[in-house]
Amino acid sequence: MGITRKQEIIQIASRLFKERGYSAVSMRDIAQALDIKAASLYNHISGKQEILATLIIEVGEEFTSQMSQVMTASLNPIEKIEKVIEMHIDVTVNFPDNIATLNNDWMHLEGIALNRVVKMREDYEENFRKIIKLGISEGNIKSQHPEVILFSILSTLRTLYLWNEKRGKMDVNVLKKDMVSVLINGII
Amino acid sequence: MGITRKQEIIQIASRLFKERGYSAVSMRDIAQALDIKAASLYNHISGKQEILATLIIEVGEEFTSQMSQVMTASLNPIEKIEKVIEMHIDVTVNFPDNIATLNNDWMHLEGIALNRVVKMREDYEENFRKIIKLGISEGNIKSQHPEVILFSILSTLRTLYLWNEKRGKMDVNVLKKDMVSVLINGII
DNA sequence: GTCTATACCTAGATAGAC
DNA sequence: GTCTATCTAGGTATAGAC
């Protein structure tokens, strides 16, 4: 009961999309990496768009579900941010290629898949923003532009996937501890 | 004495590359945005590769030159990091489209242009790493994995270009002050 | 489930008229 | 400096044999 051929195609494709981007990878490239001909791919997927939509929505739903767990947990804002950072590191370790494609190629989605993903992203940001604003109003977070805080943390987390060579040598739990420390307490 | 047709082509192209990525933008797209035919582009540039190389190297050299000024300035490590943050915000304001392409499409460069850009990037990171390590050894920066600090700050700075809608409403000097504060002192 | 063959389209780029 | 016309290569996708 290994993975299906469809999952295999999506896995290989996401690795190629990460390296070269969706538009620069052809169906022939994907097929070649699987040692089959391009035409054979169409027995398992409807087209290139389906590959893109599947792998982006897979990781998008993971983020959505994890974020909603954080939102309903009984933690203070700082603790929630810590959880979000740790969660983001876990998802990056589990779906590094999907995240690259989500970040860089979401705009090549077509139809309702595009709308879904844009909405997921907005909801995710809005939840994060709520945590930060609550922390500011409670006096636990510096009274700074919440957008600057949101952007700084989120852009670091979103590009974690680029950091695999160095992270590979580092224990995930050490990385979490250090990341939380740097992003919350600063570097001084 | 306005800009040349070549500069105009590169300007339009960089905006399109930012929005859709290098591979998804055709020479016909670029031509259409200039209200001419694709064949006419070749009177001003040798091909699509030249457009890519020109706009990436332009901003790459800007970063390189600005970073070397910071390195030779008589400032302590924390002050140097502040300067790098401020510098990065300035370059982002001046070259937002070039930075998007540098970040996302550098791997589509061919020949020696690719080597040059990869080296520029490595040198830039290495300079930043030196500042952080010196700060740690002098006791002004937290004794944490320097790579985590480097990565956190750099990934925030590199994706600043994505943040144009909100930044547009914010004064550049306020943004610099807040960014320095968040990245150096944290959010608490 | 994979193949060959192919349809149809769009890509980057060039030639030569104006 | 821009045009039309065109070349060649490569793209996504389908039909039908095995």
mmCIF file of C-alpha atoms in Angstrom, chain A residues 117-187:
data_model
loop_
_atom_site.group_PDB
_atom_site.id
_atom_site.type_symbol
_atom_site.label_atom_id
_atom_site.label_comp_id
_atom_site.label_asym_id
_atom_site.label_seq_id
_atom_site.Cartn_x
_atom_site.Cartn_y
_atom_site.Cartn_z
ATOM 1 C CA VAL A 117 -6.210 29.999 -2.010
ATOM 2 C CA VAL A 118 -6.312 33.796 -1.899
ATOM 3 C CA LYS A 119 -9.034 33.602 0.715
ATOM 4 C CA MET A 120 -7.106 31.024 2.768
ATOM 5 C CA ARG A 121 -4.106 33.329 2.756
ATOM 6 C CA GLU A 122 -6.141 36.355 3.785
ATOM 7 C CA ASP A 123 -7.829 34.441 6.594
ATOM 8 C CA TYR A 124 -4.497 33.178 7.841
ATOM 9 C CA GLU A 125 -3.039 36.681 7.911
ATOM 10 C CA GLU A 126 -6.138 38.083 9.533
ATOM 11 C CA ASN A 127 -5.948 35.522 12.353
ATOM 12 C CA PHE A 128 -2.299 36.340 12.920
ATOM 13 C CA ARG A 129 -3.131 40.056 12.908
ATOM 14 C CA LYS A 130 -5.837 39.504 15.548
ATOM 15 C CA ILE A 131 -3.344 37.793 17.851
ATOM 16 C CA ILE A 132 -0.874 40.658 17.509
ATOM 17 C CA LYS A 133 -3.497 43.359 18.035
ATOM 18 C CA LEU A 134 -4.825 41.623 21.120
ATOM 19 C CA GLY A 135 -1.279 41.372 22.482
ATOM 20 C CA ILE A 136 -0.782 45.092 21.933
ATOM 21 C CA SER A 137 -4.068 46.040 23.584
ATOM 22 C CA GLU A 138 -3.248 43.830 26.571
ATOM 23 C CA GLY A 139 0.162 45.470 26.848
ATOM 24 C CA ASN A 140 2.210 42.326 26.244
ATOM 25 C CA ILE A 141 3.384 43.347 22.790
ATOM 26 C CA LYS A 142 5.164 46.582 21.974
ATOM 27 C CA SER A 143 2.816 49.303 20.786
ATOM 28 C CA GLN A 144 4.184 49.396 17.258
ATOM 29 C CA HIS A 145 2.549 49.228 13.866
ATOM 30 C CA PRO A 146 1.017 45.744 13.999
ATOM 31 C CA GLU A 147 1.590 45.408 10.262
ATOM 32 C CA VAL A 148 5.355 45.703 10.696
ATOM 33 C CA ILE A 149 5.350 42.966 13.326
ATOM 34 C CA LEU A 150 3.045 40.764 11.256
ATOM 35 C CA PHE A 151 5.107 41.223 8.134
ATOM 36 C CA SER A 152 8.459 40.620 9.805
ATOM 37 C CA ILE A 153 7.477 37.358 11.408
ATOM 38 C CA LEU A 154 5.421 36.081 8.509
ATOM 39 C CA SER A 155 8.036 36.758 5.848
ATOM 40 C CA THR A 156 10.621 34.906 7.900
ATOM 41 C CA LEU A 157 8.313 31.937 8.359
ATOM 42 C CA ARG A 158 7.173 31.862 4.754
ATOM 43 C CA THR A 159 10.687 31.647 3.371
ATOM 44 C CA LEU A 160 11.887 29.018 5.820
ATOM 45 C CA TYR A 161 11.704 26.485 2.998
ATOM 46 C CA LEU A 162 14.668 28.229 1.340
ATOM 47 C CA TRP A 163 16.797 27.369 4.283
ATOM 48 C CA ASN A 164 17.027 23.648 4.020
ATOM 49 C CA GLU A 165 20.747 23.080 3.697
ATOM 50 C CA LYS A 166 21.579 24.775 6.976
ATOM 51 C CA ARG A 167 18.441 23.640 8.744
ATOM 52 C CA GLY A 168 19.264 20.062 7.783
ATOM 53 C CA LYS A 169 22.178 20.115 10.161
ATOM 54 C CA MET A 170 20.145 21.712 12.932
ATOM 55 C CA ASP A 171 17.749 19.895 15.248
ATOM 56 C CA VAL A 172 14.163 20.977 14.661
ATOM 57 C CA ASN A 173 13.550 21.650 18.353
ATOM 58 C CA VAL A 174 16.668 23.791 18.622
ATOM 59 C CA LEU A 175 15.561 25.709 15.547
ATOM 60 C CA LYS A 176 12.128 26.303 17.083
ATOM 61 C CA LYS A 177 13.620 27.569 20.333
ATOM 62 C CA ASP A 178 16.058 29.884 18.567
ATOM 63 C CA MET A 179 13.489 31.145 16.084
ATOM 64 C CA VAL A 180 10.994 31.946 18.837
ATOM 65 C CA SER A 181 13.724 33.720 20.778
ATOM 66 C CA VAL A 182 14.949 35.801 17.835
ATOM 67 C CA LEU A 183 11.521 36.729 16.507
ATOM 68 C CA ILE A 184 10.007 37.581 19.890
ATOM 69 C CA ASN A 185 12.907 38.855 22.000
ATOM 70 C CA GLY A 186 15.105 40.271 19.239
ATOM 71 C CA ILE A 187 18.809 39.761 18.790
#
